XYZ file of N, CA and C in Angstrom:
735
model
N -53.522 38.414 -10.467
C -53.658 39.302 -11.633
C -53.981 40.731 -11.185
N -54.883 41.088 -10.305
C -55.282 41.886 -9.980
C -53.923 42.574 -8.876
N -53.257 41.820 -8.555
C -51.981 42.624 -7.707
C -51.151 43.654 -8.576
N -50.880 42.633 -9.588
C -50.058 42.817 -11.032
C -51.020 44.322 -11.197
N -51.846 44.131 -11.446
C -52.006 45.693 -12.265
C -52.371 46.408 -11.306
N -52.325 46.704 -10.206
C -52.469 47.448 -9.130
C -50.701 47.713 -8.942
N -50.101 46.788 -9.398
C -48.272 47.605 -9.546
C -47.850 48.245 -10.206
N -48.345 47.569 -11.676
C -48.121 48.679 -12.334
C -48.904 49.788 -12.553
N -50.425 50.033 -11.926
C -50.820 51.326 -12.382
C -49.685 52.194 -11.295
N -49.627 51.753 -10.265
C -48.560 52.514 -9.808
C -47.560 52.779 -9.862
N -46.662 51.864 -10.541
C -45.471 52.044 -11.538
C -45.663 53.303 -12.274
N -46.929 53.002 -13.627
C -47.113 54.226 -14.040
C -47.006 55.473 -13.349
N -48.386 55.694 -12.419
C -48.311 56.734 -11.561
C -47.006 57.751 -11.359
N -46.302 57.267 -10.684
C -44.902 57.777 -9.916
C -44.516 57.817 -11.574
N -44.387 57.521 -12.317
C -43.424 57.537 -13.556
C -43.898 58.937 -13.832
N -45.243 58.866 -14.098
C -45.704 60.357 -14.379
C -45.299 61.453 -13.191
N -45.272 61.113 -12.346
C -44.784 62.315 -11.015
C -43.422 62.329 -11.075
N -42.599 61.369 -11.551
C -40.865 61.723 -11.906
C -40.714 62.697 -12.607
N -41.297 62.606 -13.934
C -41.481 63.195 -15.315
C -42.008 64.593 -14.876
N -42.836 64.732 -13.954
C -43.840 66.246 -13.504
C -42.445 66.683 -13.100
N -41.933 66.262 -11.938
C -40.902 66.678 -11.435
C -39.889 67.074 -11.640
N -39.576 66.421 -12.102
C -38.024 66.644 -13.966
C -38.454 67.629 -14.694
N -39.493 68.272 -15.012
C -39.972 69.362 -16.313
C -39.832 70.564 -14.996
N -40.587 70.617 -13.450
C -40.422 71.502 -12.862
C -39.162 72.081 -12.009
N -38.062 70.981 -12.439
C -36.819 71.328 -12.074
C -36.008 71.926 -13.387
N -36.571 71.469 -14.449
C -35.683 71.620 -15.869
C -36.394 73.372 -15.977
N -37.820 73.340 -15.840
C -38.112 74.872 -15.973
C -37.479 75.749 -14.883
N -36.960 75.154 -13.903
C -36.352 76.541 -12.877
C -35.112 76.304 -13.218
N -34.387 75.486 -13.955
C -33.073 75.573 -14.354
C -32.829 76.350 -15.757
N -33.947 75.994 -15.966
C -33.625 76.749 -18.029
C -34.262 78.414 -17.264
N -35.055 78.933 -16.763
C -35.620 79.812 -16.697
C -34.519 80.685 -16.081
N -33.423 80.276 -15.275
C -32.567 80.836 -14.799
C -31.101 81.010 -15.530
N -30.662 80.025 -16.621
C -29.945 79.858 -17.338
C -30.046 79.982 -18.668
N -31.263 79.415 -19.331
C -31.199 79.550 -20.942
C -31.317 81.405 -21.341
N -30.507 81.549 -22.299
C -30.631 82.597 -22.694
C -30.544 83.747 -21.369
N -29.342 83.831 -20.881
C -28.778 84.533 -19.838
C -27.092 84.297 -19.970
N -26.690 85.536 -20.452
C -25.671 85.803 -20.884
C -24.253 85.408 -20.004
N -25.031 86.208 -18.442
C -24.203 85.614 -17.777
C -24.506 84.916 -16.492
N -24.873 83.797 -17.204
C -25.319 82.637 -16.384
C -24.808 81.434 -16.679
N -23.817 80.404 -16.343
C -23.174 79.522 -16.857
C -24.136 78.313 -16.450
N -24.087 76.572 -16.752
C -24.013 76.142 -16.146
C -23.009 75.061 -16.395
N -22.119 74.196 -15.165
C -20.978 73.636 -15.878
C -19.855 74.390 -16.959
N -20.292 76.041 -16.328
C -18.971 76.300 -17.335
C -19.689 76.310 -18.862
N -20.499 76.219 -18.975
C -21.598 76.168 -20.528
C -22.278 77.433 -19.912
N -23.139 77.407 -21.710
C -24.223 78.732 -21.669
C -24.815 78.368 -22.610
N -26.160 78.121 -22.299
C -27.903 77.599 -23.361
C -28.090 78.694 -23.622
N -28.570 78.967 -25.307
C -29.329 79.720 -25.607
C -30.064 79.221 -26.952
N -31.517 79.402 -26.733
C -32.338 78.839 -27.744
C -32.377 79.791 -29.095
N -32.343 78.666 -30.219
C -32.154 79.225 -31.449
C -32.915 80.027 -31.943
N -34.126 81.081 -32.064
C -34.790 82.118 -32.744
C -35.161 81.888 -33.871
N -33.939 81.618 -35.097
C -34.436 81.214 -36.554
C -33.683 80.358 -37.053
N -33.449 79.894 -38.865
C -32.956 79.095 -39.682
C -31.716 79.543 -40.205
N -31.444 80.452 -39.422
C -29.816 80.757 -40.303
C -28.924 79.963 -40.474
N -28.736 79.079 -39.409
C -28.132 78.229 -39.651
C -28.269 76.702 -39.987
N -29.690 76.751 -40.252
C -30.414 75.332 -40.132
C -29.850 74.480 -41.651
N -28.876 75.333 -42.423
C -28.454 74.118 -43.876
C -27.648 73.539 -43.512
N -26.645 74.261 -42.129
C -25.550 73.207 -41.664
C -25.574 72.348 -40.437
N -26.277 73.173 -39.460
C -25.655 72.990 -37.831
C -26.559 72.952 -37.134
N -27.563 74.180 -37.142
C -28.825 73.645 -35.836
C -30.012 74.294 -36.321
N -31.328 73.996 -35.787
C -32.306 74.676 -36.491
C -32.995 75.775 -35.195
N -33.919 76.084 -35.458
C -34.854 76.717 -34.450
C -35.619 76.537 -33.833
N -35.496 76.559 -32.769
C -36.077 75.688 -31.543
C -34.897 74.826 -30.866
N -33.851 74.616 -31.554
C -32.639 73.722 -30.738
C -32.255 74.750 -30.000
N -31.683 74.040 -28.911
C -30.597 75.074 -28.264
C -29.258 74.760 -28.416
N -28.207 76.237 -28.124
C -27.136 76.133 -29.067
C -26.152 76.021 -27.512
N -25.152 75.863 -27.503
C -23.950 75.591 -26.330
C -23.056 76.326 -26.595
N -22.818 77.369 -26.129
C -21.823 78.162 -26.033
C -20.351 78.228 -24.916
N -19.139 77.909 -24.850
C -18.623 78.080 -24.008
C -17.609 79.611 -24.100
N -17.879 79.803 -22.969
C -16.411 81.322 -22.637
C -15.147 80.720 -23.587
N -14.810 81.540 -24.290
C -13.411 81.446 -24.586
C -12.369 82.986 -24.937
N -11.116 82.583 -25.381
C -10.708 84.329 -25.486
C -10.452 84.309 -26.881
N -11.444 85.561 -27.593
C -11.650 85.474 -28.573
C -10.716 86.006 -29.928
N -9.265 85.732 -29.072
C -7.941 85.952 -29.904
C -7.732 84.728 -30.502
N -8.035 83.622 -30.062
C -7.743 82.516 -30.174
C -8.976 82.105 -31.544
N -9.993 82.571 -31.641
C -11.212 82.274 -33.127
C -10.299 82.740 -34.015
N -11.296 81.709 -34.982
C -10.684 82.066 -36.382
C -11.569 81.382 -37.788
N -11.185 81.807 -38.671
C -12.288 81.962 -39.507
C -13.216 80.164 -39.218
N -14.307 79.961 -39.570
C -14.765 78.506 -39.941
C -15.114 78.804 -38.352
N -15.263 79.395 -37.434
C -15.731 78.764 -35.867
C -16.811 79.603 -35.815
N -17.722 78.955 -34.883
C -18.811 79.393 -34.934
C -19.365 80.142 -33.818
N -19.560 81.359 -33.353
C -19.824 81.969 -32.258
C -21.260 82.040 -32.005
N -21.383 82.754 -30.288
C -22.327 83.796 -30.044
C -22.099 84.582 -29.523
N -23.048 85.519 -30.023
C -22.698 86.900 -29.680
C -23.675 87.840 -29.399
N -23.645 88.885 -28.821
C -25.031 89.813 -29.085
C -24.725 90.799 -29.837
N -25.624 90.806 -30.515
C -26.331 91.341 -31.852
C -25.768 92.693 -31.642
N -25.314 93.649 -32.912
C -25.501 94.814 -33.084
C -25.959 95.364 -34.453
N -26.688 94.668 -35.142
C -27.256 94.721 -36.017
C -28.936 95.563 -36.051
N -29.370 96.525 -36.664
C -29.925 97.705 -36.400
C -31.842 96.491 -36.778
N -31.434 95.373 -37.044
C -32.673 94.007 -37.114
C -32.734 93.526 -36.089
N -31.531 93.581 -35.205
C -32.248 92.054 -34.036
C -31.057 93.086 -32.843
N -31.040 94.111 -33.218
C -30.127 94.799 -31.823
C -30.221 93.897 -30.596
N -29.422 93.876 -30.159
C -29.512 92.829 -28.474
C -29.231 91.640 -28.232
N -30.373 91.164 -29.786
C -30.245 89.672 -29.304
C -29.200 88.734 -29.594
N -29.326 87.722 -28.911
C -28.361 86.592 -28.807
C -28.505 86.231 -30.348
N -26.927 85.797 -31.143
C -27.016 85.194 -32.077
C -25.747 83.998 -32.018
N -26.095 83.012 -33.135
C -24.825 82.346 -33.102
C -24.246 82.522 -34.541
N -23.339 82.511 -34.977
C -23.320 82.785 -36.671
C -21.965 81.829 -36.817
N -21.623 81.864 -37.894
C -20.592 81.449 -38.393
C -19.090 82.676 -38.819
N -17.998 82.342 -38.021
C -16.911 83.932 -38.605
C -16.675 83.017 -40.193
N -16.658 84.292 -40.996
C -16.322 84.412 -42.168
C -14.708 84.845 -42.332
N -14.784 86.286 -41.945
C -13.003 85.788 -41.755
C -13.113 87.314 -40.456
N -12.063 87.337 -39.806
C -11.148 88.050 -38.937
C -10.667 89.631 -39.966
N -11.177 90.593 -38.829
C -11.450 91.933 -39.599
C -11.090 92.657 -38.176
N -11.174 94.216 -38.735
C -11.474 95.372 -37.678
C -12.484 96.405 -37.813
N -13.030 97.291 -36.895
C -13.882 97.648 -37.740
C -13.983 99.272 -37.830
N -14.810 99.994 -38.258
C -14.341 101.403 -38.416
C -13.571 102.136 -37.181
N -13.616 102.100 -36.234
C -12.836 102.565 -34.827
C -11.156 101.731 -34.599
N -10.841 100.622 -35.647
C -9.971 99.820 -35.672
C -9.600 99.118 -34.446
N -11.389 98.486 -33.931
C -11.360 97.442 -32.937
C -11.172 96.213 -33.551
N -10.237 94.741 -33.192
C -10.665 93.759 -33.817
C -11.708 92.937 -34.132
N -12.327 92.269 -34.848
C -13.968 91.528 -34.558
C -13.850 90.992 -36.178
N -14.860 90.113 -36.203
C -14.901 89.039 -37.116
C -16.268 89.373 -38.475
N -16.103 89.131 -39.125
C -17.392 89.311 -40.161
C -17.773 87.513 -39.875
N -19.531 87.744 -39.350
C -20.277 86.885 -39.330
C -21.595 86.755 -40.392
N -21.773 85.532 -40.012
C -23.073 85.036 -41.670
C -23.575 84.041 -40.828
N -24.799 84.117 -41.761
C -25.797 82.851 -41.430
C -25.418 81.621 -42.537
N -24.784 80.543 -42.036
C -24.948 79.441 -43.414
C -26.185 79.300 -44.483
N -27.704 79.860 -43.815
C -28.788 79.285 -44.692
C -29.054 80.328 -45.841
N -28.288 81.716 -45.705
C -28.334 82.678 -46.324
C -27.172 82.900 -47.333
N -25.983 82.755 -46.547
C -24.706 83.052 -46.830
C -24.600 84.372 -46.717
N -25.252 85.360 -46.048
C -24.768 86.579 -46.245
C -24.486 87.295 -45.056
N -23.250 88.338 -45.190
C -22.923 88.472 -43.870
C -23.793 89.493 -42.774
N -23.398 89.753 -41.797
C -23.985 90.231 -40.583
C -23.486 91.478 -40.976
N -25.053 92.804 -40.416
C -24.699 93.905 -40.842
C -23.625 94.367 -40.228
N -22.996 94.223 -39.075
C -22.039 94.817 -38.324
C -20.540 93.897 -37.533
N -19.965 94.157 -37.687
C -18.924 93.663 -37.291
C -18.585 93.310 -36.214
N -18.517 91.872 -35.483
C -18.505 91.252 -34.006
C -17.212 91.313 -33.388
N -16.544 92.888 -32.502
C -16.028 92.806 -31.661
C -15.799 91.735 -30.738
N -14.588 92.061 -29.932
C -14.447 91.349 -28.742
C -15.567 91.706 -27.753
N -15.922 92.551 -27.476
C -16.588 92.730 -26.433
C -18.266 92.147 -26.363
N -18.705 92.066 -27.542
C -20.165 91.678 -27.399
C -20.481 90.350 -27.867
N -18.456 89.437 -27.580
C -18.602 87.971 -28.017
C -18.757 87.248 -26.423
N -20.080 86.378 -26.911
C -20.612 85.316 -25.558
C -18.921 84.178 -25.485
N -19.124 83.729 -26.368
C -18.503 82.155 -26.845
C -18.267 81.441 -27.426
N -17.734 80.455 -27.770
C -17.740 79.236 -28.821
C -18.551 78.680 -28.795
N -19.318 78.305 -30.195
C -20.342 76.790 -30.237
C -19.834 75.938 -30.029
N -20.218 75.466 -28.781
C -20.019 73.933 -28.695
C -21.023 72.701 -29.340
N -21.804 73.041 -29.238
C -23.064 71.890 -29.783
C -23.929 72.346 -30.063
N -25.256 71.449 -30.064
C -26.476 72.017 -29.829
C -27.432 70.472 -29.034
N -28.511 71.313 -28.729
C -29.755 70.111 -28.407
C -31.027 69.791 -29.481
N -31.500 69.472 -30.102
C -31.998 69.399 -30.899
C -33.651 69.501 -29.987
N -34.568 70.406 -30.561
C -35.621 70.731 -30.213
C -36.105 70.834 -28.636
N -34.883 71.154 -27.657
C -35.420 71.254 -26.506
C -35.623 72.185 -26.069
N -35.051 73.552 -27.118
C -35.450 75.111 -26.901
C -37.268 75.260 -27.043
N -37.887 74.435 -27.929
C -39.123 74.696 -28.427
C -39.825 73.860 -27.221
N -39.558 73.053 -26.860
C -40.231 72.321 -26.066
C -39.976 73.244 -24.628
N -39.139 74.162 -24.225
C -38.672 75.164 -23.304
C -39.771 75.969 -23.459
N -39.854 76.414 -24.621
C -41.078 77.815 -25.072
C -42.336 77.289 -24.939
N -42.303 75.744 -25.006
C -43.964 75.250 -24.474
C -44.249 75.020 -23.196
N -42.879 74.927 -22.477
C -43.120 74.558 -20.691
C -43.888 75.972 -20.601
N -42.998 77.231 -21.109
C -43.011 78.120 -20.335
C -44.712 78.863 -20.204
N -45.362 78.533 -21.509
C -46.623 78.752 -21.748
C -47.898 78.011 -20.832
N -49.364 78.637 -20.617
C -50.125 77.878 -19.470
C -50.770 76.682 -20.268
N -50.539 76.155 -21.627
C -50.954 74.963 -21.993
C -49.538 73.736 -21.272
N -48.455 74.146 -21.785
C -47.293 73.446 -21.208
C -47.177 73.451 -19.887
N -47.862 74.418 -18.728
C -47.452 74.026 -17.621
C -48.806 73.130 -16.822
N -49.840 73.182 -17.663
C -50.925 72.254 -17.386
C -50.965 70.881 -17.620
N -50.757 70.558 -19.268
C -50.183 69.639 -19.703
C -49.075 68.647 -18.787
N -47.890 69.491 -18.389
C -46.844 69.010 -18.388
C -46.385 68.688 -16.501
N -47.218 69.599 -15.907
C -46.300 70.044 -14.713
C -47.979 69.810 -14.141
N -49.133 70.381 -13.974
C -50.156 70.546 -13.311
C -50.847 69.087 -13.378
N -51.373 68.950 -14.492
C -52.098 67.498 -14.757
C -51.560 66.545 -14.054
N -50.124 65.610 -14.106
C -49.694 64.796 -13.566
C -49.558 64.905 -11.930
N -49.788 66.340 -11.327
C -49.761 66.436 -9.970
C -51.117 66.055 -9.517
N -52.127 66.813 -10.571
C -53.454 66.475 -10.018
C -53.719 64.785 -10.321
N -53.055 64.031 -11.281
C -53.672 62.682 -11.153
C -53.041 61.963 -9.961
N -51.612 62.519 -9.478
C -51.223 61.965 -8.109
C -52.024 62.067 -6.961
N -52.554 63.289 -6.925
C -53.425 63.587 -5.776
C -55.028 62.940 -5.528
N -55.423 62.474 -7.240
C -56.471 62.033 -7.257
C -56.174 60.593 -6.970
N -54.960 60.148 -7.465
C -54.715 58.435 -6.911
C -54.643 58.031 -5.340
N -53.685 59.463 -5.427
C -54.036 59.149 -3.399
C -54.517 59.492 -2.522
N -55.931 60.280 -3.090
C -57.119 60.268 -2.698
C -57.600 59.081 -2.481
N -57.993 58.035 -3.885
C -58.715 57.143 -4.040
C -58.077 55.937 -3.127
N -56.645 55.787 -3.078
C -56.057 55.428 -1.757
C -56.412 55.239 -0.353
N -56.824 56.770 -0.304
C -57.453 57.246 1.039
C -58.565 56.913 1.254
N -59.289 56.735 0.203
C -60.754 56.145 0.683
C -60.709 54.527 0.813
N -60.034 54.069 0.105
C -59.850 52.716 0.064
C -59.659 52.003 1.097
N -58.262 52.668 1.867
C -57.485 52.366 2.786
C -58.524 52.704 3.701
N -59.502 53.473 4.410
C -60.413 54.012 5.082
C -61.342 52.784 5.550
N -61.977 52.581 3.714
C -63.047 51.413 3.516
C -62.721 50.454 3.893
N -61.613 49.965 3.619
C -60.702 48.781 4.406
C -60.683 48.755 5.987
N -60.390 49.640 6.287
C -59.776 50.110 7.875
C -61.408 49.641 8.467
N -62.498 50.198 8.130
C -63.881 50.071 8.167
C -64.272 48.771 8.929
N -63.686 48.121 7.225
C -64.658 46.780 7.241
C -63.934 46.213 7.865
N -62.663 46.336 8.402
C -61.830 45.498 9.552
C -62.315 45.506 11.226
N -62.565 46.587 11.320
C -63.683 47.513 12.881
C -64.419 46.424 12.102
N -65.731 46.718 11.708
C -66.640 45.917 11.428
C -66.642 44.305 11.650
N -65.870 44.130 11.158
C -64.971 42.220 11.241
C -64.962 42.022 12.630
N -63.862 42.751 13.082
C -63.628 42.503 14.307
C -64.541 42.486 15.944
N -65.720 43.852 15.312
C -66.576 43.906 16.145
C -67.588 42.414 15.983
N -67.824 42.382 14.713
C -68.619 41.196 14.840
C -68.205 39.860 15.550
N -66.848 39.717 15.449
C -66.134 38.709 15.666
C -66.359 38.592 17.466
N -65.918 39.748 17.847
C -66.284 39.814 19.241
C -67.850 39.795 19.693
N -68.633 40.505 19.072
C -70.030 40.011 19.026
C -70.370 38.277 19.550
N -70.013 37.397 18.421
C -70.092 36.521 18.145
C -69.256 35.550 19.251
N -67.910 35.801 19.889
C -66.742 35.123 20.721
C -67.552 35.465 22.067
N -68.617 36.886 22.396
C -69.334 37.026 23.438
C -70.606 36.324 23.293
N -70.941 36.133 22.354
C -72.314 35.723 21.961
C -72.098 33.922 22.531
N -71.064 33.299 21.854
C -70.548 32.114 22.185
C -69.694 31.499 23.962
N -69.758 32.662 24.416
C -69.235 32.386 25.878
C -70.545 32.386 26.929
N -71.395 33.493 26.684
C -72.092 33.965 26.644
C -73.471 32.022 26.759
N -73.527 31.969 25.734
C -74.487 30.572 25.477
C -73.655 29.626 26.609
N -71.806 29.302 26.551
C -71.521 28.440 27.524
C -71.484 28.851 28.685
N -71.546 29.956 29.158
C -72.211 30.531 30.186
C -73.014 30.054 31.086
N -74.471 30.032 30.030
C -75.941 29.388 30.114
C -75.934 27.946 30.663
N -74.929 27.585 29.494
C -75.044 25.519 29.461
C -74.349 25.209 30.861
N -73.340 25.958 31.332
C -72.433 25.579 32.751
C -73.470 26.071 33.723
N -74.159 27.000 33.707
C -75.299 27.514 35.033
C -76.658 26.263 34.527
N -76.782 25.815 33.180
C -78.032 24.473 33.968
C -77.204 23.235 34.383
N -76.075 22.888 33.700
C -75.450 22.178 34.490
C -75.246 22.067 35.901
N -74.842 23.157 36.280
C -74.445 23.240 37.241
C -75.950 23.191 38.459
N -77.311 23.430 37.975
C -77.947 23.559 38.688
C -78.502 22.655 38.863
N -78.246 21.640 37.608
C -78.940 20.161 37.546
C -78.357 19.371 38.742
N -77.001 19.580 38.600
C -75.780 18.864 39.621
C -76.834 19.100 40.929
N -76.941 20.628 41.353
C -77.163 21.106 42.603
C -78.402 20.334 42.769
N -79.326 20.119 41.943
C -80.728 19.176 42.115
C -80.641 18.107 42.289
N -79.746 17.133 41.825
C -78.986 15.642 41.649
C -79.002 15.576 44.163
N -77.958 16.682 44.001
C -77.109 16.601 44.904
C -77.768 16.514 45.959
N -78.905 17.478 45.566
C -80.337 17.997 46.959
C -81.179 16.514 47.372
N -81.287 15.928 45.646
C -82.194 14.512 45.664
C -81.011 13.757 47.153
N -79.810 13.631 46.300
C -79.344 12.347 46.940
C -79.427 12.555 48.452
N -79.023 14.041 49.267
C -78.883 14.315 50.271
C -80.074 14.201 50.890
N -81.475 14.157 50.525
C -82.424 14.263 51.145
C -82.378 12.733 51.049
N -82.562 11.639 49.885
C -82.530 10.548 49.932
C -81.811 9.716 51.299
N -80.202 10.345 51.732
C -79.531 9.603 52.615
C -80.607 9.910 54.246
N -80.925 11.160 53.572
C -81.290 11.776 55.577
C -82.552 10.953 55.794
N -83.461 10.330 54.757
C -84.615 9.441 55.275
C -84.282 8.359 55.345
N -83.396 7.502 54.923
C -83.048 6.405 54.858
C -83.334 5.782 56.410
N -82.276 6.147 57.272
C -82.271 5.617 59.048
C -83.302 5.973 59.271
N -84.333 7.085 59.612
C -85.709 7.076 59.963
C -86.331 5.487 59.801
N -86.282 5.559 58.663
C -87.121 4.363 58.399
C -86.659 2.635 58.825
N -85.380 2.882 59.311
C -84.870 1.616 59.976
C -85.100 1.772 61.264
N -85.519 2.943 61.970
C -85.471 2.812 63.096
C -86.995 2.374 63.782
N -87.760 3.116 62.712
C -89.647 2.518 63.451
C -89.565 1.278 63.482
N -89.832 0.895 64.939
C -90.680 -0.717 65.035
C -91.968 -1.292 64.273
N -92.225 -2.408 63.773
C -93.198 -3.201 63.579
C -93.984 -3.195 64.312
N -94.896 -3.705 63.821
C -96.037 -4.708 64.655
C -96.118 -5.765 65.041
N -95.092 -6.697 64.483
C -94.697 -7.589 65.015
C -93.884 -7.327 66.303
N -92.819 -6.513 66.167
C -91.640 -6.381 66.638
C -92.651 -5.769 68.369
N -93.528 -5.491 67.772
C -94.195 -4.502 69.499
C -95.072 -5.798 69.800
N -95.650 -6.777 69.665
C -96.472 -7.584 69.527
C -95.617 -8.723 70.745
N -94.460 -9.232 69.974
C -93.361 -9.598 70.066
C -92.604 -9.369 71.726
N -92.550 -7.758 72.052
C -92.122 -7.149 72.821
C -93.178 -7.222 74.368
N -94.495 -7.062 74.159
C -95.495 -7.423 74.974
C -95.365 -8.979 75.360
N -95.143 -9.634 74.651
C -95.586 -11.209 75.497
C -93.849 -11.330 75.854
């Protein structure tokens, strides 16, 4: 049981460090691409939505919108562009609108009268060729807003910092573990040898009285044989008694 959730907290873990990882690759990819005019990627161009102009039909704010290059002889009324702004409200910025219909405009350049669907009303100025991004291709639904929260220091704490610091704190706690372990293994082992010396050590002992008992055995018997003939060889008293007559 205890393996089991020691897998998956680490399952988790790394899930959260994928996820860290994925937001800090998605922020150096959007940071370099979203809303950069001329910055493709795949031949596409992200740019996050600003407001609701178009939010009764097509995308809201905070989505991001997909723009591809196209040549803008080929639009026509009902398609939906972006463009940058020349409108004396949002000069500059990126918009996407809807063409209303195909026009020219006081200089008798061609360009389109654009509108917001949520308004219906058209764009103060007339969208040349030249300050058209692209065609809408799609959109993403709320990943512009969630972009504007990476980019902020709650979103990069949240999102990108926190999950690094709980990696580092897991394999910290790793490190001590693995340490404590490593420890009590020295420890084990020393004792073990302690104990394998401690035990050779005692048979040591038992083979040196053995062995000295033997050597005492050995001393008895050898002294035993060397008196033996002495004592066969002294004569009696009879035997001298005997010898006289």
């Amino acid at each position: 049981m205890k393996k089991t959730l020691n897998i998956i907290k680490n399952v988790l873990i790394w899930l959260v460090v994928a996820i860290a990882v994925c937001m800090m690759i998605f922020t150096l990819v959007s940071v370099n691409v979203f809303d950069k005019n001329d910055r493709t990627l795949f031949g596409y161009k992200f740019f996050i939505v600003q407001t609701d102009s178009m939010s009764k039909t097509d995308f809201d704010a905070g989505d991001i919108a997909i723009a591809k290059e196209v040549d803008p002889s080929t639009l026509k009324e009902g398609d939906i562009i972006t463009f940058v702004s020349q409108n004396s409200a949002n000069y500059g910025e990126t918009v996407t609108h809807k063409i209303r219909s195909v026009t020219v405009d006081a200089n008798g350049d061609r360009g389109f009268i654009t509108y917001g669907t949520t308004t219906g009303v058209d764009d103060e100025t007339v969208v040349t060729y030249p300050f058209i991004i692209g065609k809408y291709q799609g959109h993403i639904p709320n990943l512009g807003s969630f972009f504007v929260f990476l980019k902020t220091t709650s979103g990069y704490i949240v999102c990108i910092l926190i999950p690094f610091l709980l990696l580092i704190l897991s394999q910290g706690i790793n490190c001590v573990r693995l340490f404590r372990r490593y420890k009590a293994e020295q420890m084990e082992e020393m004792q073990a040898e302690k104990d394998q010396l401690a035990r050779e050590k005692e048979e040591n002992q038992k083979m040196m009285a053995e062995l000295l008992e033997l050597k005492k055995q050995l001393a008895a018997n050898a002294a035993s044989e060397a008196s033996a003939p002495t004592e066969q060889a002294a004569p009696t008293a009879e035997q001298k008694t005997e010898e006289q007559l």
